[in-house]
Structure formats: C-alpha cells, structure tokens
GROMACS .gro file of C-alpha atoms in nm:
model
  460
    1UNK     CA    1   0.006   0.001  -0.019
    2UNK     CA    2   0.139   0.348  -0.078
    3UNK     CA    3   0.166   0.540   0.221
    4UNK     CA    4   0.053   0.906   0.204
    5UNK     CA    5   0.294   1.194   0.203
    6UNK     CA    6   0.338   1.433   0.514
    7UNK     CA    7   0.311   1.769   0.473
    8UNK     CA    8   0.242   2.041   0.753
    9UNK     CA    9  -0.014   2.287   0.811
   10UNK     CA   10   0.179   2.581   0.572
   11UNK     CA   11   0.245   2.448   0.269
   12UNK     CA   12  -0.090   2.245   0.249
   13UNK     CA   13  -0.195   2.603   0.254
   14UNK     CA   14  -0.017   2.758   0.026
   15UNK     CA   15  -0.085   2.463  -0.245
   16UNK     CA   16  -0.506   2.541  -0.239
   17UNK     CA   17  -0.378   2.959  -0.251
   18UNK     CA   18  -0.223   2.864  -0.579
   19UNK     CA   19  -0.472   2.659  -0.739
   20UNK     CA   20  -0.751   2.900  -0.627
   21UNK     CA   21  -0.518   3.159  -0.816
   22UNK     CA   22  -0.502   2.883  -1.074
   23UNK     CA   23  -0.845   2.828  -1.135
   24UNK     CA   24  -0.889   3.238  -1.134
   25UNK     CA   25  -0.708   3.420  -1.329
   26UNK     CA   26  -0.777   3.342  -1.586
   27UNK     CA   27  -1.114   3.579  -1.572
   28UNK     CA   28  -0.950   3.846  -1.352
   29UNK     CA   29  -0.960   4.109  -1.632
   30UNK     CA   30  -1.297   4.017  -1.754
   31UNK     CA   31  -1.532   4.201  -1.617
   32UNK     CA   32  -1.895   4.264  -1.690
   33UNK     CA   33  -1.996   4.526  -1.982
   34UNK     CA   34  -2.160   4.756  -1.754
   35UNK     CA   35  -2.561   4.846  -1.828
   36UNK     CA   36  -2.632   5.245  -1.862
   37UNK     CA   37  -3.025   5.157  -1.832
   38UNK     CA   38  -2.929   4.968  -1.466
   39UNK     CA   39  -2.672   5.235  -1.367
   40UNK     CA   40  -2.975   5.494  -1.420
   41UNK     CA   41  -3.213   5.288  -1.185
   42UNK     CA   42  -2.935   5.236  -0.953
   43UNK     CA   43  -2.845   5.654  -0.944
   44UNK     CA   44  -3.201   5.755  -0.917
   45UNK     CA   45  -3.276   5.569  -0.680
   46UNK     CA   46  -3.090   5.679  -0.491
   47UNK     CA   47  -3.111   6.003  -0.541
   48UNK     CA   48  -3.475   5.996  -0.445
   49UNK     CA   49  -3.393   5.748  -0.130
   50UNK     CA   50  -3.178   6.092  -0.052
   51UNK     CA   51  -3.277   6.404  -0.159
   52UNK     CA   52  -3.672   6.281  -0.208
   53UNK     CA   53  -3.844   6.598   0.012
   54UNK     CA   54  -3.659   6.845  -0.162
   55UNK     CA   55  -3.705   6.707  -0.562
   56UNK     CA   56  -4.096   6.854  -0.568
   57UNK     CA   57  -3.889   7.184  -0.450
   58UNK     CA   58  -3.581   7.295  -0.703
   59UNK     CA   59  -3.782   7.162  -0.937
   60UNK     CA   60  -4.031   7.489  -0.903
   61UNK     CA   61  -3.693   7.709  -0.827
   62UNK     CA   62  -3.616   7.526  -1.245
   63UNK     CA   63  -3.935   7.672  -1.352
   64UNK     CA   64  -3.931   7.953  -1.150
   65UNK     CA   65  -3.601   8.080  -1.305
   66UNK     CA   66  -3.738   7.928  -1.695
   67UNK     CA   67  -4.007   8.174  -1.650
   68UNK     CA   68  -3.890   8.494  -1.514
   69UNK     CA   69  -3.577   8.429  -1.832
   70UNK     CA   70  -3.848   8.493  -2.062
   71UNK     CA   71  -3.947   8.713  -1.956
   72UNK     CA   72  -3.663   8.940  -1.904
   73UNK     CA   73  -3.600   8.876  -2.225
   74UNK     CA   74  -3.904   9.019  -2.403
   75UNK     CA   75  -3.755   9.258  -2.115
   76UNK     CA   76  -3.455   9.319  -2.311
   77UNK     CA   77  -3.243   9.187  -1.983
   78UNK     CA   78  -3.047   8.997  -1.914
   79UNK     CA   79  -3.259   8.616  -1.738
   80UNK     CA   80  -3.102   8.429  -1.521
   81UNK     CA   81  -2.846   8.145  -1.683
   82UNK     CA   82  -2.900   7.845  -1.724
   83UNK     CA   83  -3.191   7.778  -1.491
   84UNK     CA   84  -2.868   7.809  -1.193
   85UNK     CA   85  -3.014   7.970  -0.813
   86UNK     CA   86  -2.799   8.157  -0.609
   87UNK     CA   87  -2.813   8.251  -0.275
   88UNK     CA   88  -2.760   8.621  -0.232
   89UNK     CA   89  -2.649   8.810   0.073
   90UNK     CA   90  -2.862   9.184  -0.195
   91UNK     CA   91  -2.974   9.201  -0.490
   92UNK     CA   92  -2.971   8.902  -0.762
   93UNK     CA   93  -2.817   9.026  -1.107
   94UNK     CA   94  -3.009   9.177  -1.308
   95UNK     CA   95  -3.322   9.178  -1.109
   96UNK     CA   96  -3.385   9.627  -0.954
   97UNK     CA   97  -3.412   9.587  -0.580
   98UNK     CA   98  -3.767   9.761  -0.590
   99UNK     CA   99  -3.978   9.469  -0.877
  100UNK     CA  100  -4.221   9.281  -0.772
  101UNK     CA  101  -4.091   8.903  -0.800
  102UNK     CA  102  -4.196   8.647  -0.645
  103UNK     CA  103  -4.064   8.491  -0.319
  104UNK     CA  104  -3.890   8.180  -0.357
  105UNK     CA  105  -3.667   8.193   0.014
  106UNK     CA  106  -3.705   7.839   0.185
  107UNK     CA  107  -3.721   8.077   0.448
  108UNK     CA  108  -3.947   8.387   0.426
  109UNK     CA  109  -3.679   8.688   0.534
  110UNK     CA  110  -3.874   8.928   0.740
  111UNK     CA  111  -3.850   9.334   0.670
  112UNK     CA  112  -3.994   9.570   0.744
  113UNK     CA  113  -4.338   9.746   0.598
  114UNK     CA  114  -4.160  10.003   0.418
  115UNK     CA  115  -3.867   9.825   0.294
  116UNK     CA  116  -3.977   9.584  -0.051
  117UNK     CA  117  -3.957   9.244  -0.016
  118UNK     CA  118  -3.599   9.159  -0.249
  119UNK     CA  119  -3.584   8.749  -0.287
  120UNK     CA  120  -3.271   8.724  -0.167
  121UNK     CA  121  -3.271   8.447   0.078
  122UNK     CA  122  -3.197   8.533   0.441
  123UNK     CA  123  -2.945   8.215   0.609
  124UNK     CA  124  -3.049   8.167   0.987
  125UNK     CA  125  -2.870   8.143   1.269
  126UNK     CA  126  -2.891   7.726   1.306
  127UNK     CA  127  -3.063   7.684   1.659
  128UNK     CA  128  -2.767   7.618   1.993
  129UNK     CA  129  -2.846   7.248   2.098
  130UNK     CA  130  -3.075   7.222   2.417
  131UNK     CA  131  -3.058   6.963   2.698
  132UNK     CA  132  -3.363   6.939   2.885
  133UNK     CA  133  -3.391   6.988   3.245
  134UNK     CA  134  -3.493   6.597   3.440
  135UNK     CA  135  -3.750   6.541   3.648
  136UNK     CA  136  -3.734   6.613   3.995
  137UNK     CA  137  -3.804   6.241   4.171
  138UNK     CA  138  -3.811   6.158   4.541
  139UNK     CA  139  -3.453   6.025   4.668
  140UNK     CA  140  -3.510   5.695   4.799
  141UNK     CA  141  -3.525   5.534   5.129
  142UNK     CA  142  -3.528   5.154   5.250
  143UNK     CA  143  -3.765   5.059   5.400
  144UNK     CA  144  -3.759   4.648   5.528
  145UNK     CA  145  -3.530   4.425   5.497
  146UNK     CA  146  -3.650   4.070   5.461
  147UNK     CA  147  -3.380   3.773   5.598
  148UNK     CA  148  -3.583   3.396   5.514
  149UNK     CA  149  -3.349   3.199   5.232
  150UNK     CA  150  -3.021   3.082   5.257
  151UNK     CA  151  -2.796   3.113   5.009
  152UNK     CA  152  -2.792   3.384   4.773
  153UNK     CA  153  -3.163   3.529   4.720
  154UNK     CA  154  -3.131   3.565   4.245
  155UNK     CA  155  -3.544   3.649   4.144
  156UNK     CA  156  -3.815   3.887   4.244
  157UNK     CA  157  -4.162   3.854   4.068
  158UNK     CA  158  -4.369   4.054   4.180
  159UNK     CA  159  -4.767   3.917   4.126
  160UNK     CA  160  -5.036   4.057   3.893
  161UNK     CA  161  -5.264   4.172   4.218
  162UNK     CA  162  -4.996   4.326   4.424
  163UNK     CA  163  -5.012   4.122   4.699
  164UNK     CA  164  -4.764   3.874   4.720
  165UNK     CA  165  -4.390   3.844   4.548
  166UNK     CA  166  -4.248   3.578   4.507
  167UNK     CA  167  -3.822   3.510   4.526
  168UNK     CA  168  -3.595   3.215   4.459
  169UNK     CA  169  -3.263   3.190   4.565
  170UNK     CA  170  -2.930   3.000   4.563
  171UNK     CA  171  -3.060   2.728   4.891
  172UNK     CA  172  -3.357   2.575   4.601
  173UNK     CA  173  -3.652   2.695   4.649
  174UNK     CA  174  -3.889   2.956   4.582
  175UNK     CA  175  -4.073   3.150   4.884
  176UNK     CA  176  -4.325   3.419   4.891
  177UNK     CA  177  -4.380   3.632   5.006
  178UNK     CA  178  -4.687   3.895   5.199
  179UNK     CA  179  -4.624   4.196   5.006
  180UNK     CA  180  -4.748   4.432   5.208
  181UNK     CA  181  -4.658   4.285   5.650
  182UNK     CA  182  -4.368   4.165   5.476
  183UNK     CA  183  -4.425   3.773   5.624
  184UNK     CA  184  -4.355   3.372   5.460
  185UNK     CA  185  -4.679   3.291   5.375
  186UNK     CA  186  -4.562   2.970   5.161
  187UNK     CA  187  -4.192   2.766   5.016
  188UNK     CA  188  -4.200   2.579   4.758
  189UNK     CA  189  -3.929   2.308   4.662
  190UNK     CA  190  -3.852   2.108   4.382
  191UNK     CA  191  -3.558   2.237   4.183
  192UNK     CA  192  -3.196   2.065   4.306
  193UNK     CA  193  -2.996   2.377   4.220
  194UNK     CA  194  -3.000   2.767   4.259
  195UNK     CA  195  -3.314   2.950   4.075
  196UNK     CA  196  -3.209   3.160   3.950
  197UNK     CA  197  -3.590   3.376   3.771
  198UNK     CA  198  -3.936   3.342   3.837
  199UNK     CA  199  -4.159   3.455   3.646
  200UNK     CA  200  -4.568   3.513   3.784
  201UNK     CA  201  -4.893   3.459   3.405
  202UNK     CA  202  -5.164   3.749   3.457
  203UNK     CA  203  -5.435   3.576   3.324
  204UNK     CA  204  -5.397   3.197   3.505
  205UNK     CA  205  -5.297   3.054   3.840
  206UNK     CA  206  -4.900   2.962   3.680
  207UNK     CA  207  -4.597   3.065   3.841
  208UNK     CA  208  -4.281   2.984   3.675
  209UNK     CA  209  -3.982   2.871   3.776
  210UNK     CA  210  -3.540   2.811   3.605
  211UNK     CA  211  -3.257   2.756   3.758
  212UNK     CA  212  -2.912   2.662   3.738
  213UNK     CA  213  -3.040   2.235   3.733
  214UNK     CA  214  -3.134   2.307   3.387
  215UNK     CA  215  -3.523   2.263   3.419
  216UNK     CA  216  -3.844   2.481   3.374
  217UNK     CA  217  -4.151   2.432   3.576
  218UNK     CA  218  -4.519   2.567   3.587
  219UNK     CA  219  -4.646   2.565   3.968
  220UNK     CA  220  -5.002   2.559   3.984
  221UNK     CA  221  -5.094   2.832   4.274
  222UNK     CA  222  -5.461   2.622   4.340
  223UNK     CA  223  -5.226   2.318   4.493
  224UNK     CA  224  -4.936   2.453   4.546
  225UNK     CA  225  -4.700   2.149   4.288
  226UNK     CA  226  -4.552   2.181   4.012
  227UNK     CA  227  -4.817   2.051   3.658
  228UNK     CA  228  -4.514   2.141   3.392
  229UNK     CA  229  -4.233   2.116   3.285
  230UNK     CA  230  -4.034   2.183   2.986
  231UNK     CA  231  -3.745   1.981   2.877
  232UNK     CA  232  -3.489   2.112   2.630
  233UNK     CA  233  -3.198   2.329   2.738
  234UNK     CA  234  -2.864   2.174   2.720
  235UNK     CA  235  -2.778   2.386   3.053
  236UNK     CA  236  -2.833   2.651   3.342
  237UNK     CA  237  -3.068   2.850   3.311
  238UNK     CA  238  -3.014   3.168   3.371
  239UNK     CA  239  -3.385   3.399   3.259
  240UNK     CA  240  -3.709   3.392   3.155
  241UNK     CA  241  -4.013   3.604   3.012
  242UNK     CA  242  -4.379   3.517   3.030
  243UNK     CA  243  -4.520   3.724   2.695
  244UNK     CA  244  -4.851   3.952   2.777
  245UNK     CA  245  -5.114   3.859   2.565
  246UNK     CA  246  -5.029   3.551   2.405
  247UNK     CA  247  -4.919   3.208   2.575
  248UNK     CA  248  -4.604   3.154   2.563
  249UNK     CA  249  -4.298   3.102   2.797
  250UNK     CA  250  -3.978   3.177   2.691
  251UNK     CA  251  -3.595   3.089   2.861
  252UNK     CA  252  -3.249   3.213   2.789
  253UNK     CA  253  -2.958   2.971   2.951
  254UNK     CA  254  -2.571   2.971   2.985
  255UNK     CA  255  -2.663   2.698   2.587
  256UNK     CA  256  -2.608   3.055   2.449
  257UNK     CA  257  -3.012   2.984   2.280
  258UNK     CA  258  -3.350   3.136   2.403
  259UNK     CA  259  -3.639   2.896   2.375
  260UNK     CA  260  -3.984   2.977   2.273
  261UNK     CA  261  -4.241   2.704   2.515
  262UNK     CA  262  -4.620   2.713   2.461
  263UNK     CA  263  -4.698   2.717   2.786
  264UNK     CA  264  -5.003   2.397   2.763
  265UNK     CA  265  -4.872   2.191   2.524
  266UNK     CA  266  -4.462   2.207   2.609
  267UNK     CA  267  -4.424   2.210   2.326
  268UNK     CA  268  -4.078   2.362   2.218
  269UNK     CA  269  -4.208   2.636   1.880
  270UNK     CA  270  -3.907   2.805   1.854
  271UNK     CA  271  -3.464   2.759   2.013
  272UNK     CA  272  -3.308   3.097   1.864
  273UNK     CA  273  -3.038   3.040   1.766
  274UNK     CA  274  -2.735   3.358   1.702
  275UNK     CA  275  -2.572   3.411   1.993
  276UNK     CA  276  -2.240   3.263   2.106
  277UNK     CA  277  -2.229   3.277   2.441
  278UNK     CA  278  -2.473   3.305   2.797
  279UNK     CA  279  -2.785   3.444   2.731
  280UNK     CA  280  -2.814   3.655   3.066
  281UNK     CA  281  -3.191   3.857   3.030
  282UNK     CA  282  -3.492   3.832   2.753
  283UNK     CA  283  -3.751   4.021   2.801
  284UNK     CA  284  -4.114   4.002   2.594
  285UNK     CA  285  -4.350   4.321   2.512
  286UNK     CA  286  -4.638   4.269   2.210
  287UNK     CA  287  -4.529   4.487   1.914
  288UNK     CA  288  -4.215   4.353   1.735
  289UNK     CA  289  -3.976   4.292   1.851
  290UNK     CA  290  -4.147   4.105   2.060
  291UNK     CA  291  -3.849   3.936   2.225
  292UNK     CA  292  -3.484   4.096   2.276
  293UNK     CA  293  -3.179   3.955   2.426
  294UNK     CA  294  -2.917   4.014   2.609
  295UNK     CA  295  -2.574   3.827   2.605
  296UNK     CA  296  -2.281   3.791   2.766
  297UNK     CA  297  -2.110   3.818   2.383
  298UNK     CA  298  -2.157   4.241   2.458
  299UNK     CA  299  -2.449   4.153   2.248
  300UNK     CA  300  -2.835   4.218   2.269
  301UNK     CA  301  -3.072   4.104   1.939
  302UNK     CA  302  -3.424   4.173   1.879
  303UNK     CA  303  -3.635   3.869   1.735
  304UNK     CA  304  -3.957   3.819   1.525
  305UNK     CA  305  -4.133   3.544   1.704
  306UNK     CA  306  -4.345   3.423   1.428
  307UNK     CA  307  -4.032   3.342   1.145
  308UNK     CA  308  -3.813   3.216   1.489
  309UNK     CA  309  -3.573   3.457   1.335
  310UNK     CA  310  -3.292   3.765   1.529
  311UNK     CA  311  -3.407   4.109   1.346
  312UNK     CA  312  -3.124   4.270   1.422
  313UNK     CA  313  -2.824   4.242   1.667
  314UNK     CA  314  -2.694   4.501   1.841
  315UNK     CA  315  -2.359   4.627   1.837
  316UNK     CA  316  -2.339   4.886   2.060
  317UNK     CA  317  -2.082   4.760   2.411
  318UNK     CA  318  -1.784   4.696   2.463
  319UNK     CA  319  -1.866   4.422   2.778
  320UNK     CA  320  -2.105   4.106   2.872
  321UNK     CA  321  -2.457   4.263   2.844
  322UNK     CA  322  -2.614   4.113   3.169
  323UNK     CA  323  -2.971   4.331   3.200
  324UNK     CA  324  -3.225   4.399   2.991
  325UNK     CA  325  -3.562   4.628   3.065
  326UNK     CA  326  -3.831   4.735   2.912
  327UNK     CA  327  -4.032   5.041   2.927
  328UNK     CA  328  -4.371   5.062   3.128
  329UNK     CA  329  -4.569   5.295   2.863
  330UNK     CA  330  -4.299   5.448   2.562
  331UNK     CA  331  -4.209   5.198   2.326
  332UNK     CA  332  -3.817   5.182   2.428
  333UNK     CA  333  -3.575   4.935   2.599
  334UNK     CA  334  -3.272   5.031   2.792
  335UNK     CA  335  -2.948   4.723   2.880
  336UNK     CA  336  -2.701   4.757   3.102
  337UNK     CA  337  -2.318   4.617   3.078
  338UNK     CA  338  -2.058   4.741   3.262
  339UNK     CA  339  -1.950   5.029   3.008
  340UNK     CA  340  -2.266   5.186   3.021
  341UNK     CA  341  -2.622   5.165   3.029
  342UNK     CA  342  -2.760   5.216   2.649
  343UNK     CA  343  -3.058   5.321   2.566
  344UNK     CA  344  -3.345   5.245   2.268
  345UNK     CA  345  -3.617   5.261   2.144
  346UNK     CA  346  -3.821   5.002   1.921
  347UNK     CA  347  -3.840   4.836   1.655
  348UNK     CA  348  -3.547   4.918   1.515
  349UNK     CA  349  -3.300   4.984   1.854
  350UNK     CA  350  -3.223   5.313   1.723
  351UNK     CA  351  -2.965   5.389   2.017
  352UNK     CA  352  -3.089   5.715   2.247
  353UNK     CA  353  -2.854   5.780   2.458
  354UNK     CA  354  -2.567   5.673   2.667
  355UNK     CA  355  -2.623   5.642   3.081
  356UNK     CA  356  -2.251   5.650   3.182
  357UNK     CA  357  -2.128   5.644   3.546
  358UNK     CA  358  -2.243   5.334   3.685
  359UNK     CA  359  -1.846   5.177   3.683
  360UNK     CA  360  -1.929   4.840   3.756
  361UNK     CA  361  -2.116   4.395   3.680
  362UNK     CA  362  -2.460   4.531   3.666
  363UNK     CA  363  -2.707   4.266   3.733
  364UNK     CA  364  -2.997   4.421   3.717
  365UNK     CA  365  -3.251   4.654   3.595
  366UNK     CA  366  -3.597   4.839   3.707
  367UNK     CA  367  -3.834   5.127   3.540
  368UNK     CA  368  -4.122   5.226   3.704
  369UNK     CA  369  -4.413   5.391   3.559
  370UNK     CA  370  -4.285   5.750   3.698
  371UNK     CA  371  -3.954   5.756   3.480
  372UNK     CA  372  -3.718   5.591   3.744
  373UNK     CA  373  -3.455   5.365   3.669
  374UNK     CA  374  -3.255   5.171   3.879
  375UNK     CA  375  -2.943   5.029   3.872
  376UNK     CA  376  -2.821   4.692   4.049
  377UNK     CA  377  -2.453   4.618   4.030
  378UNK     CA  378  -2.282   4.349   4.170
  379UNK     CA  379  -2.069   4.578   4.449
  380UNK     CA  380  -2.405   4.619   4.564
  381UNK     CA  381  -2.407   5.047   4.415
  382UNK     CA  382  -2.774   5.174   4.352
  383UNK     CA  383  -2.783   5.408   4.104
  384UNK     CA  384  -3.106   5.605   4.005
  385UNK     CA  385  -3.196   5.785   3.712
  386UNK     CA  386  -3.412   5.942   3.550
  387UNK     CA  387  -3.591   5.759   3.200
  388UNK     CA  388  -3.604   6.058   2.996
  389UNK     CA  389  -3.242   6.301   3.034
  390UNK     CA  390  -3.070   5.968   3.176
  391UNK     CA  391  -2.975   6.248   3.455
  392UNK     CA  392  -2.835   6.028   3.809
  393UNK     CA  393  -3.010   6.165   4.085
  394UNK     CA  394  -2.919   5.908   4.379
  395UNK     CA  395  -2.672   5.658   4.431
  396UNK     CA  396  -2.608   5.449   4.706
  397UNK     CA  397  -2.378   5.133   4.877
  398UNK     CA  398  -2.622   4.860   4.977
  399UNK     CA  399  -2.612   4.801   5.354
  400UNK     CA  400  -2.495   4.473   5.392
  401UNK     CA  401  -2.728   4.255   5.715
  402UNK     CA  402  -2.512   4.236   6.033
  403UNK     CA  403  -2.260   4.012   6.038
  404UNK     CA  404  -2.240   3.934   5.726
  405UNK     CA  405  -1.916   4.017   5.524
  406UNK     CA  406  -1.873   4.316   5.262
  407UNK     CA  407  -1.795   4.124   4.974
  408UNK     CA  408  -2.210   3.985   4.960
  409UNK     CA  409  -2.340   4.325   4.888
  410UNK     CA  410  -2.382   4.201   4.566
  411UNK     CA  411  -2.735   4.263   4.427
  412UNK     CA  412  -2.860   4.039   4.171
  413UNK     CA  413  -3.243   4.109   4.089
  414UNK     CA  414  -3.496   4.394   4.118
  415UNK     CA  415  -3.810   4.462   3.994
  416UNK     CA  416  -4.082   4.738   4.131
  417UNK     CA  417  -4.403   4.663   4.298
  418UNK     CA  418  -4.676   4.686   3.990
  419UNK     CA  419  -4.802   5.107   4.121
  420UNK     CA  420  -4.409   5.116   4.068
  421UNK     CA  421  -4.390   5.320   4.453
  422UNK     CA  422  -4.220   4.952   4.624
  423UNK     CA  423  -3.851   4.859   4.490
  424UNK     CA  424  -3.765   4.550   4.582
  425UNK     CA  425  -3.472   4.412   4.532
  426UNK     CA  426  -3.266   4.050   4.652
  427UNK     CA  427  -2.896   4.081   4.783
  428UNK     CA  428  -2.557   3.842   4.821
  429UNK     CA  429  -2.572   3.902   5.158
  430UNK     CA  430  -2.977   3.617   5.151
  431UNK     CA  431  -3.150   3.911   5.241
  432UNK     CA  432  -3.469   4.083   5.007
  433UNK     CA  433  -3.507   4.471   5.084
  434UNK     CA  434  -3.815   4.688   4.990
  435UNK     CA  435  -3.714   5.040   4.939
  436UNK     CA  436  -3.954   5.322   4.907
  437UNK     CA  437  -3.974   5.721   4.856
  438UNK     CA  438  -3.974   5.931   5.085
  439UNK     CA  439  -4.243   6.123   5.177
  440UNK     CA  440  -4.129   6.327   5.366
  441UNK     CA  441  -3.808   6.550   5.074
  442UNK     CA  442  -3.933   6.813   4.795
  443UNK     CA  443  -3.711   7.007   4.541
  444UNK     CA  444  -3.594   7.283   4.832
  445UNK     CA  445  -3.480   6.957   5.036
  446UNK     CA  446  -3.335   6.813   4.855
  447UNK     CA  447  -3.290   6.999   4.549
  448UNK     CA  448  -3.142   6.863   4.116
  449UNK     CA  449  -2.769   6.934   4.108
  450UNK     CA  450  -2.822   6.972   3.705
  451UNK     CA  451  -2.515   7.058   3.497
  452UNK     CA  452  -2.612   7.001   3.159
  453UNK     CA  453  -2.321   6.958   2.901
  454UNK     CA  454  -2.317   6.938   2.565
  455UNK     CA  455  -2.102   6.641   2.568
  456UNK     CA  456  -2.454   6.410   2.675
  457UNK     CA  457  -2.531   6.159   2.370
  458UNK     CA  458  -2.272   6.129   2.280
  459UNK     CA  459  -2.316   5.813   2.007
  460UNK     CA  460  -2.087   5.409   1.974
   0.00000   0.00000   0.00000
C-alpha cells in the first residue's frame, strides 16, 4: 500500500491558495459590461432616497427660473443663466431691488413694511442644541429588610394583584411573601439547584421558575405543585419572560439559546440561535420586536417571534450585557453593561443615549411608570436615573446584613411592584430589601444638581 506523504499545514494552505489563484486568474480582467440602463435606475433610486423630500422644490425653482428668463428676455434684460439659482445677501444680478418678484426663499426673510420684499434668501442662525431639564424625583430610602433564605437570593417576581411576591435563591427554595407585611406565606421545593428566574402569569394561576438544574417548571398556585416541565435546555437556565398577550414562555441561559415554549402543550416552538455566549436576560412585549435578548457576547438581539429569527443585532456594547428592561409605557428599552447603560427605541433598536457612571457589573435594572430607572451592581451599588434625560439623581451603597461580609453586597435582581411605589431587591447577603420614596423630601430639601453638558448624547 502506497504511503501518503505528510505535509505541514503551511504547505497545504499555500498549495490551496495557488490552486485557487490558477483557477480564477484567467477571468481576472474580464469584467461584465456596464448596463447603462441599470446604472441610471440605480442613480435615480439613490437620488430619490437621499433627496426625495426636496425634488418638488427643485422642480418648482427651475420652472420659476425659466419663467423669469423668458420675461427678462422680452424686456431686453439678461435672464438667469442656465436656470441656476444663487443664494445672495442682496440684489440678484439683473433684478432691480424694487421689482415685485415672487419670494423664492425656503424661509421668508422678515423685512420692515416700509421696504419692498426682495428675492434674497436669509440664512437663519442655527439654534444651539438644548438639553432638557430633568424631572424632579424624590429620593428613595430603605424601609424593610426580609430574611429567610439560606443562600444568595437570585430572583424576584411580583404577582399581578400586587398582594404578594416570590423569590428564588441558591438554597433551591422558592418563597412567597406578603407584600404589605413582609411575612412568609409559602415555600415551594422541587428544584435541585439554584433558582435563577421567576415569572407570574397575569392570566392564569401559574408561577414559572427555572434554575441551574436545567429545569423549567410551571407551578399551579391553586394546588402549590408542579404541573408541567419544559425539557430542552442543555445547560443552566438563567432568565425567563412571559409574553403579555399569548400563552408563550421564553427561557434562555448558558447554552447560548433562547427557547420559546407553548405554555400548555410544553412544545418547544422556536429555538432562537445566534448568540455566541450565555444569554443573561430576555424580555417580551406584544409589539415588534416581540423578544429582546442580552448576552455575555456583548450583543443585544431583537427577534421576530412569528418567524423565530433575529431581526437586528446591536453591537454597541463593549462588555457582557446582563440586564435588559422595557419601559412600561414608552416604546423603548434599556440594556446594561459595565461600560454603559444604553437606551434604545423600538422597533429598529435606534440608539438614544448613554447613561454613564455606574462603573461596575450591572446585574439588574427596573423602571417604573414615573420614569425612575434603577440599576443594581455586583458590588452593592444602586443608581437611580431619570429615564428621559439620563440624569443620575441618587446613588448609594446597599447596607449588608449584620454579620455578613462586605463582599456579600451584590444585588442580583430587582423589580418595582405593580404600583411603581415600592422597589424590591434581592441580594448576596441572603436578604430581600424593600425601598420606597422619601415622603418628607421636597425640591428645596433635595434640589436637582443639574449641570448641562453638551457632550451628553455621544453616539458609540
């Protein structure tokens, strides 16, 4: 048997390149002929796309110039040469200042009534960009600390009726608490590893949970037991979201995919692939894009639920995107990364502005109808922002539970209650903290420290 001669990778690559070159070298200069008709169509499409708004203006200007030229020639005067219009500061050549000509300016020049209107175009000074003043928000303060979990508290979800909320932790237990009193109502056991995300259905008596044990469970709260399992994830499941109008559940995690489930039949409708690293956050909404995911690959993807495909990939972030939050009333969302918190407008994902200053790993965000955006960091810092202007009106370090280490100050998840008046955070010191606005604060006692900066909305 003839022995196959072995070559280095460098030799094999060089041979492959040489074969490719020899194959195509004969066609190198044989370019196809240019089709003048297609070139003209392409030019017209580009021109209409760029200048479509002023096409009618140029046509009117040319017609007016031609009309003037004819009348001037009839009077024995020089007409406008070749129909060219010039923007001048005074009289036009060949036109007397007192002639009663039609005003052709895009913005009419304001002249005193004693003077006759000339055909000159006045160039108005450009108005300097202004930054809107932020709305005043009352500062927030800690009003309750709830203990009960035996591990890091990783997730929280508030019930639509605003009577109770659920938390999941590294002790593998889901606990349900009374929102008004902070007392424990119920403990649900069944996960065999850390519970990472929870969601309460607004239309059914169901609680959904997922965790690092790759399990996605549906709990019937009338019987307090698991009634469905959703099997398919290949690794830990870190985040989940319920669609607001249809019976669809979206989960995502460390296998770099987001999976869309039929809530009732447990069928895996779509597997949304495209991210190259852990998907840390997913949100859903009724309007397009219906699904938005943020990943450790530093990208945010917008998905079409019907097609199960990515509509857009936002690559502005430089580091992992661990949190995404939808505004409750505006058609916008925010994404958080250690480099910046960025605001976007749906449906194309147009960049709005950066919220800079929270220089830590931002694990979670929440926003209420009043336009208060809160971001929680891995080092226990909390930043409060005005959504519209990006003004940071409050920041503080969350106090750790007595007896715990300073390093256990991380904030893992947060949410506002249904009224937007209470903020619930879950933390690494095994506690749940509830914050509310300071009722005694006023605009005089806590004024807005507002310094307008021109370099505010810098586009990356």
